[in-house]
Coordinates of C-alpha atoms and ligand atoms in Angstrom, one line a residue:
M1 CA 5.9 -15.4 21.0
N2 CA 7.3 -12.3 22.7
K3 CA 6.7 -9.1 20.8
A4 CA 8.7 -7.2 23.5
K5 CA 11.8 -8.8 22.1
R6 CA 11.7 -7.0 18.8
R7 CA 11.3 -3.5 17.5
A8 CA 8.0 -2.4 15.9
V9 CA 8.8 -0.5 12.7
I10 CA 6.3 1.5 10.6
A11 CA 7.8 2.3 7.3
G12 CA 6.3 4.4 4.5
N13 CA 6.9 3.4 0.9
W14 CA 6.2 6.5 -1.1
K15 CA 6.8 4.7 -4.4
M16 CA 7.1 7.1 -7.4
N17 CA 5.2 9.9 -5.6
K18 CA 5.9 13.4 -4.4
N19 CA 8.0 16.1 -6.0
R20 CA 10.4 18.1 -3.8
A21 CA 7.9 20.7 -2.7
E22 CA 5.3 18.0 -1.9
A23 CA 7.9 16.0 0.0
K24 CA 8.8 19.0 2.1
T25 CA 5.2 19.7 3.0
L26 CA 4.5 16.0 3.9
I27 CA 7.5 15.6 6.1
T28 CA 7.0 19.0 7.8
E29 CA 3.5 18.0 8.6
L30 CA 4.4 14.5 9.7
L31 CA 7.3 15.2 12.1
P32 CA 5.3 16.8 15.0
L33 CA 2.6 14.1 14.6
V34 CA 5.0 11.2 15.2
K35 CA 7.5 12.8 17.5
E36 CA 6.3 10.8 20.5
A37 CA 6.2 7.5 18.6
G38 CA 6.7 4.4 20.6
C39 CA 7.9 2.5 17.5
E40 CA 10.5 3.1 14.9
V41 CA 9.4 5.4 12.0
V42 CA 10.9 5.3 8.6
I43 CA 10.0 7.0 5.3
C44 CA 11.3 5.5 2.1
T45 CA 11.2 8.1 -0.6
P46 CA 12.2 8.3 -4.3
Y47 CA 15.9 8.9 -4.8
T48 CA 15.2 12.5 -5.8
N49 CA 13.7 13.3 -2.3
L50 CA 16.3 11.6 -0.2
E51 CA 18.4 14.7 0.5
T52 CA 15.4 16.7 1.3
A53 CA 14.1 14.0 3.6
L54 CA 17.5 13.6 5.3
A55 CA 17.8 17.4 5.9
L56 CA 14.3 17.8 7.2
T57 CA 14.4 14.7 9.5
E58 CA 17.8 15.5 11.0
G59 CA 17.7 15.4 14.8
S60 CA 14.2 13.8 14.7
N61 CA 13.0 10.3 15.4
V62 CA 12.1 9.7 11.7
K63 CA 14.6 7.7 9.6
V64 CA 15.0 7.7 5.9
G65 CA 15.2 4.9 3.4
A66 CA 15.4 4.3 -0.3
E67 CA 13.2 2.0 -2.4
N68 CA 15.9 0.0 -4.1
C69 CA 19.6 -0.3 -4.6
H70 CA 21.9 -2.0 -7.1
W71 CA 24.2 -4.9 -6.2
A72 CA 27.4 -3.5 -7.6
E73 CA 29.4 -0.7 -5.9
S74 CA 29.7 1.2 -9.1
G75 CA 30.1 0.6 -12.8
A76 CA 28.4 0.7 -16.1
F77 CA 24.8 0.3 -14.9
T78 CA 23.0 3.3 -16.4
G79 CA 20.2 4.6 -14.3
E80 CA 21.1 2.6 -11.2
I81 CA 22.0 3.7 -7.7
S82 CA 24.4 1.7 -5.5
A83 CA 24.2 0.9 -1.8
P84 CA 27.4 2.9 -1.0
M85 CA 25.9 5.9 -2.7
L86 CA 22.9 5.7 -0.4
K87 CA 25.0 5.1 2.7
E88 CA 27.2 8.2 1.8
L89 CA 24.1 10.4 1.7
G90 CA 23.1 9.3 5.2
V91 CA 20.3 6.9 4.2
Q92 CA 19.7 4.2 6.8
Y93 CA 17.2 1.8 5.2
V94 CA 16.5 0.3 1.8
I95 CA 13.5 -1.6 0.6
I96 CA 14.6 -4.7 -1.5
G97 CA 12.5 -7.0 -3.6
H98 CA 9.2 -5.1 -3.6
S99 CA 6.6 -6.9 -5.7
E100 CA 6.4 -3.9 -8.1
R101 CA 10.1 -4.4 -8.8
R102 CA 9.6 -8.1 -9.3
Q103 CA 6.5 -7.5 -11.5
Y104 CA 7.6 -4.6 -13.7
F105 CA 11.4 -4.6 -13.6
G106 CA 12.4 -8.2 -13.9
E107 CA 13.5 -8.6 -10.2
T108 CA 14.1 -12.2 -9.4
D109 CA 15.0 -14.0 -6.2
G110 CA 18.5 -14.1 -7.4
T111 CA 18.8 -10.4 -8.0
V112 CA 17.0 -9.7 -4.7
A113 CA 19.7 -11.8 -2.9
K114 CA 22.5 -9.8 -4.6
R115 CA 20.9 -6.5 -3.6
V116 CA 20.5 -7.7 0.0
R117 CA 24.2 -8.7 0.1
A118 CA 25.2 -5.3 -1.2
A119 CA 23.0 -3.4 1.2
L120 CA 24.3 -5.4 4.2
E121 CA 27.9 -4.8 3.1
S122 CA 27.3 -1.1 3.0
G123 CA 25.7 -1.1 6.5
L124 CA 22.2 -0.4 5.4
E125 CA 19.1 -1.8 7.2
V126 CA 17.1 -3.9 4.7
I127 CA 13.4 -4.1 4.4
L128 CA 13.0 -7.4 2.4
C129 CA 9.7 -7.8 0.7
V130 CA 8.1 -11.2 0.0
G131 CA 4.6 -12.1 -1.0
E132 CA 2.4 -14.4 -3.0
T133 CA 0.2 -13.4 -6.0
L134 CA -3.5 -14.1 -6.1
E135 CA -2.9 -17.0 -8.4
Q136 CA -0.4 -18.6 -6.0
R137 CA -2.8 -18.1 -3.0
E138 CA -5.6 -19.7 -5.0
A139 CA -3.4 -22.6 -5.9
D140 CA -2.7 -23.1 -2.2
I141 CA 1.1 -22.5 -2.6
T142 CA 1.4 -19.4 -0.5
G143 CA 3.6 -21.2 2.1
E144 CA 5.9 -22.7 -0.5
T145 CA 6.2 -19.4 -2.5
I146 CA 7.1 -17.4 0.6
A147 CA 9.5 -20.0 1.8
I148 CA 11.4 -20.0 -1.5
Q149 CA 11.5 -16.2 -1.6
V150 CA 12.8 -15.9 2.0
K151 CA 15.4 -18.7 1.6
K152 CA 16.8 -17.4 -1.7
A153 CA 17.0 -13.8 -0.5
L154 CA 18.7 -14.9 2.7
A155 CA 21.2 -17.3 1.1
G156 CA 24.5 -16.5 2.6
V157 CA 23.1 -14.1 5.2
T158 CA 24.5 -14.9 8.7
A159 CA 22.6 -14.8 12.0
E160 CA 24.6 -11.7 12.9
E161 CA 23.5 -10.0 9.6
L162 CA 19.9 -11.0 10.1
R163 CA 19.7 -8.4 12.8
H164 CA 19.9 -5.8 10.0
I165 CA 17.0 -7.3 8.1
I166 CA 13.3 -6.6 8.4
I167 CA 11.0 -8.9 6.5
A168 CA 7.8 -7.3 5.0
Y169 CA 5.1 -9.8 4.1
E170 CA 3.1 -8.2 1.4
P171 CA 0.6 -10.3 -0.4
V172 CA 0.6 -9.0 -4.0
W173 CA -3.2 -9.1 -4.3
A174 CA -3.4 -6.7 -1.3
I175 CA -1.1 -4.0 -2.5
G176 CA -2.7 -0.8 -3.6
T177 CA -6.0 -2.7 -4.1
G178 CA -7.8 -1.8 -0.9
K179 CA -8.0 -5.5 -0.2
T180 CA -6.3 -6.2 3.0
A181 CA -5.4 -9.7 4.2
T182 CA -7.5 -10.4 7.3
D183 CA -5.6 -10.1 10.6
E184 CA -5.5 -13.9 10.8
Q185 CA -4.4 -14.5 7.2
A186 CA -1.5 -11.9 7.6
N187 CA -0.5 -13.4 11.0
E188 CA -0.5 -16.9 9.6
V189 CA 2.1 -16.1 7.0
N190 CA 4.2 -13.9 9.3
H191 CA 4.2 -16.8 11.8
M192 CA 5.3 -19.2 9.1
I193 CA 8.1 -16.9 8.1
R194 CA 9.2 -16.8 11.8
E195 CA 9.2 -20.6 12.0
L196 CA 11.3 -20.7 8.9
L197 CA 13.8 -18.3 10.4
G198 CA 13.8 -20.5 13.5
K199 CA 14.9 -23.4 11.3
L200 CA 17.5 -21.4 9.5
Y201 CA 18.9 -19.3 12.3
G202 CA 17.6 -20.7 15.6
E203 CA 14.7 -19.6 17.8
E204 CA 16.4 -16.6 19.4
A205 CA 17.2 -15.0 16.0
A206 CA 13.7 -15.7 14.7
E207 CA 12.1 -14.2 17.8
A208 CA 14.2 -11.0 17.5
T209 CA 13.4 -10.4 13.8
T210 CA 10.9 -7.7 12.9
I211 CA 8.3 -9.0 10.5
Q212 CA 6.0 -6.4 9.0
Y213 CA 2.7 -6.7 7.1
G214 CA 2.1 -4.6 4.1
G215 CA -0.8 -4.3 1.6
S216 CA -3.5 -1.7 2.0
M217 CA -2.7 -1.1 5.7
N218 CA -4.4 2.1 6.8
A219 CA -5.5 4.1 9.8
K220 CA -8.6 1.9 10.2
N221 CA -7.3 -1.6 9.9
A222 CA -3.8 -1.0 11.4
A223 CA -4.7 -1.7 15.0
G224 CA -6.2 -5.1 14.3
L225 CA -3.3 -6.2 12.2
L226 CA -0.7 -4.8 14.6
A227 CA -2.3 -6.6 17.6
Q228 CA -1.5 -10.0 16.0
P229 CA 1.4 -11.8 17.8
D230 CA 3.6 -12.1 14.7
I231 CA 3.0 -8.7 13.0
D232 CA 5.7 -6.3 14.2
G233 CA 4.9 -3.2 12.1
G234 CA 3.9 -2.3 8.6
L235 CA 5.1 -1.2 5.2
I236 CA 2.7 1.4 4.1
G237 CA 2.1 2.6 0.6
G238 CA -0.9 4.8 -0.1
A239 CA -1.6 5.7 3.5
S240 CA 2.0 7.0 3.9
L241 CA 1.3 9.8 1.5
K242 CA -0.9 11.6 3.9
A243 CA 0.6 12.7 7.2
P244 CA -2.5 12.2 9.5
D245 CA -3.1 8.7 8.0
F246 CA 0.5 7.6 8.4
A247 CA 0.6 9.1 11.9
A248 CA -2.5 7.2 12.9
I249 CA -0.8 3.9 12.0
V250 CA 2.4 4.9 13.9
E251 CA 0.1 5.6 16.9
A252 CA -1.5 2.2 16.6
A253 CA 2.0 0.6 16.5
S254 CA 3.0 2.6 19.6
K255 CA 0.5 1.0 21.9
Ligands
PGA301 P1 -0.2 -0.1 -0.2 O1 1.3 -0.4 -0.6 O2 -0.2 0.3 1.3 O3 -0.6 1.1 -1.0 O4 -1.1 -1.3 -0.5 C1 2.1 -1.2 0.2 C2 3.4 -1.4 -0.4 O5 3.4 -1.6 -1.7 O6 4.5 -1.4 0.2

């Protein structure tokens, strides 16, 4: 394992939080705290905050992402936003397949794969989320569940395109619950994902892929998780809503 071969990425997932004024305050507070970051810093905001985030982060080291995109370029999909629309705004990243989308909005491995394809075609960087439920973990099918999610989402993705994909391992039982996977539990799954990528794309591509952990990562537990050999960053929900907390995680990833 050679962590030096890949970029560490700390990404905030704001979910459905922050109005425009709050977004402005948070970003203004965050920028000076992370300006010396030794890792990549991304904030994924609700669609309504993207323009504000892009304007405020211009010329800084903080990149902006969306939390989802549709698979079609345009058309009769009321309420949806396409990948080219995000690209045109100047957005660089997009989260795809978050467990809340899978749980509440009917997202399937099939629709995740279509969204990944659309995002790549538009030149967006993808943060692809995978993760097992508590029931799946207890039934001892974590490995199988994750392997199916990864394989289906990456169907048709070439080794060249894989460079534009970050995988975020987010155990569903750890999201927003305050229950974090232990450092070892998280690393075990990240390692398994990397082995799978090795089989699908070869060792070199697997070694170069950033694999994050997400699920109640915070200022206190980040250092331990990020010290693991296969954890290359984090996707941060709750703790990304407070600038000092998010900045502390960025600092832990910068070491
Ligand atoms: P959490 O969310 O950090 O609040 O658990 C992580 C995520 O859902 O991406």
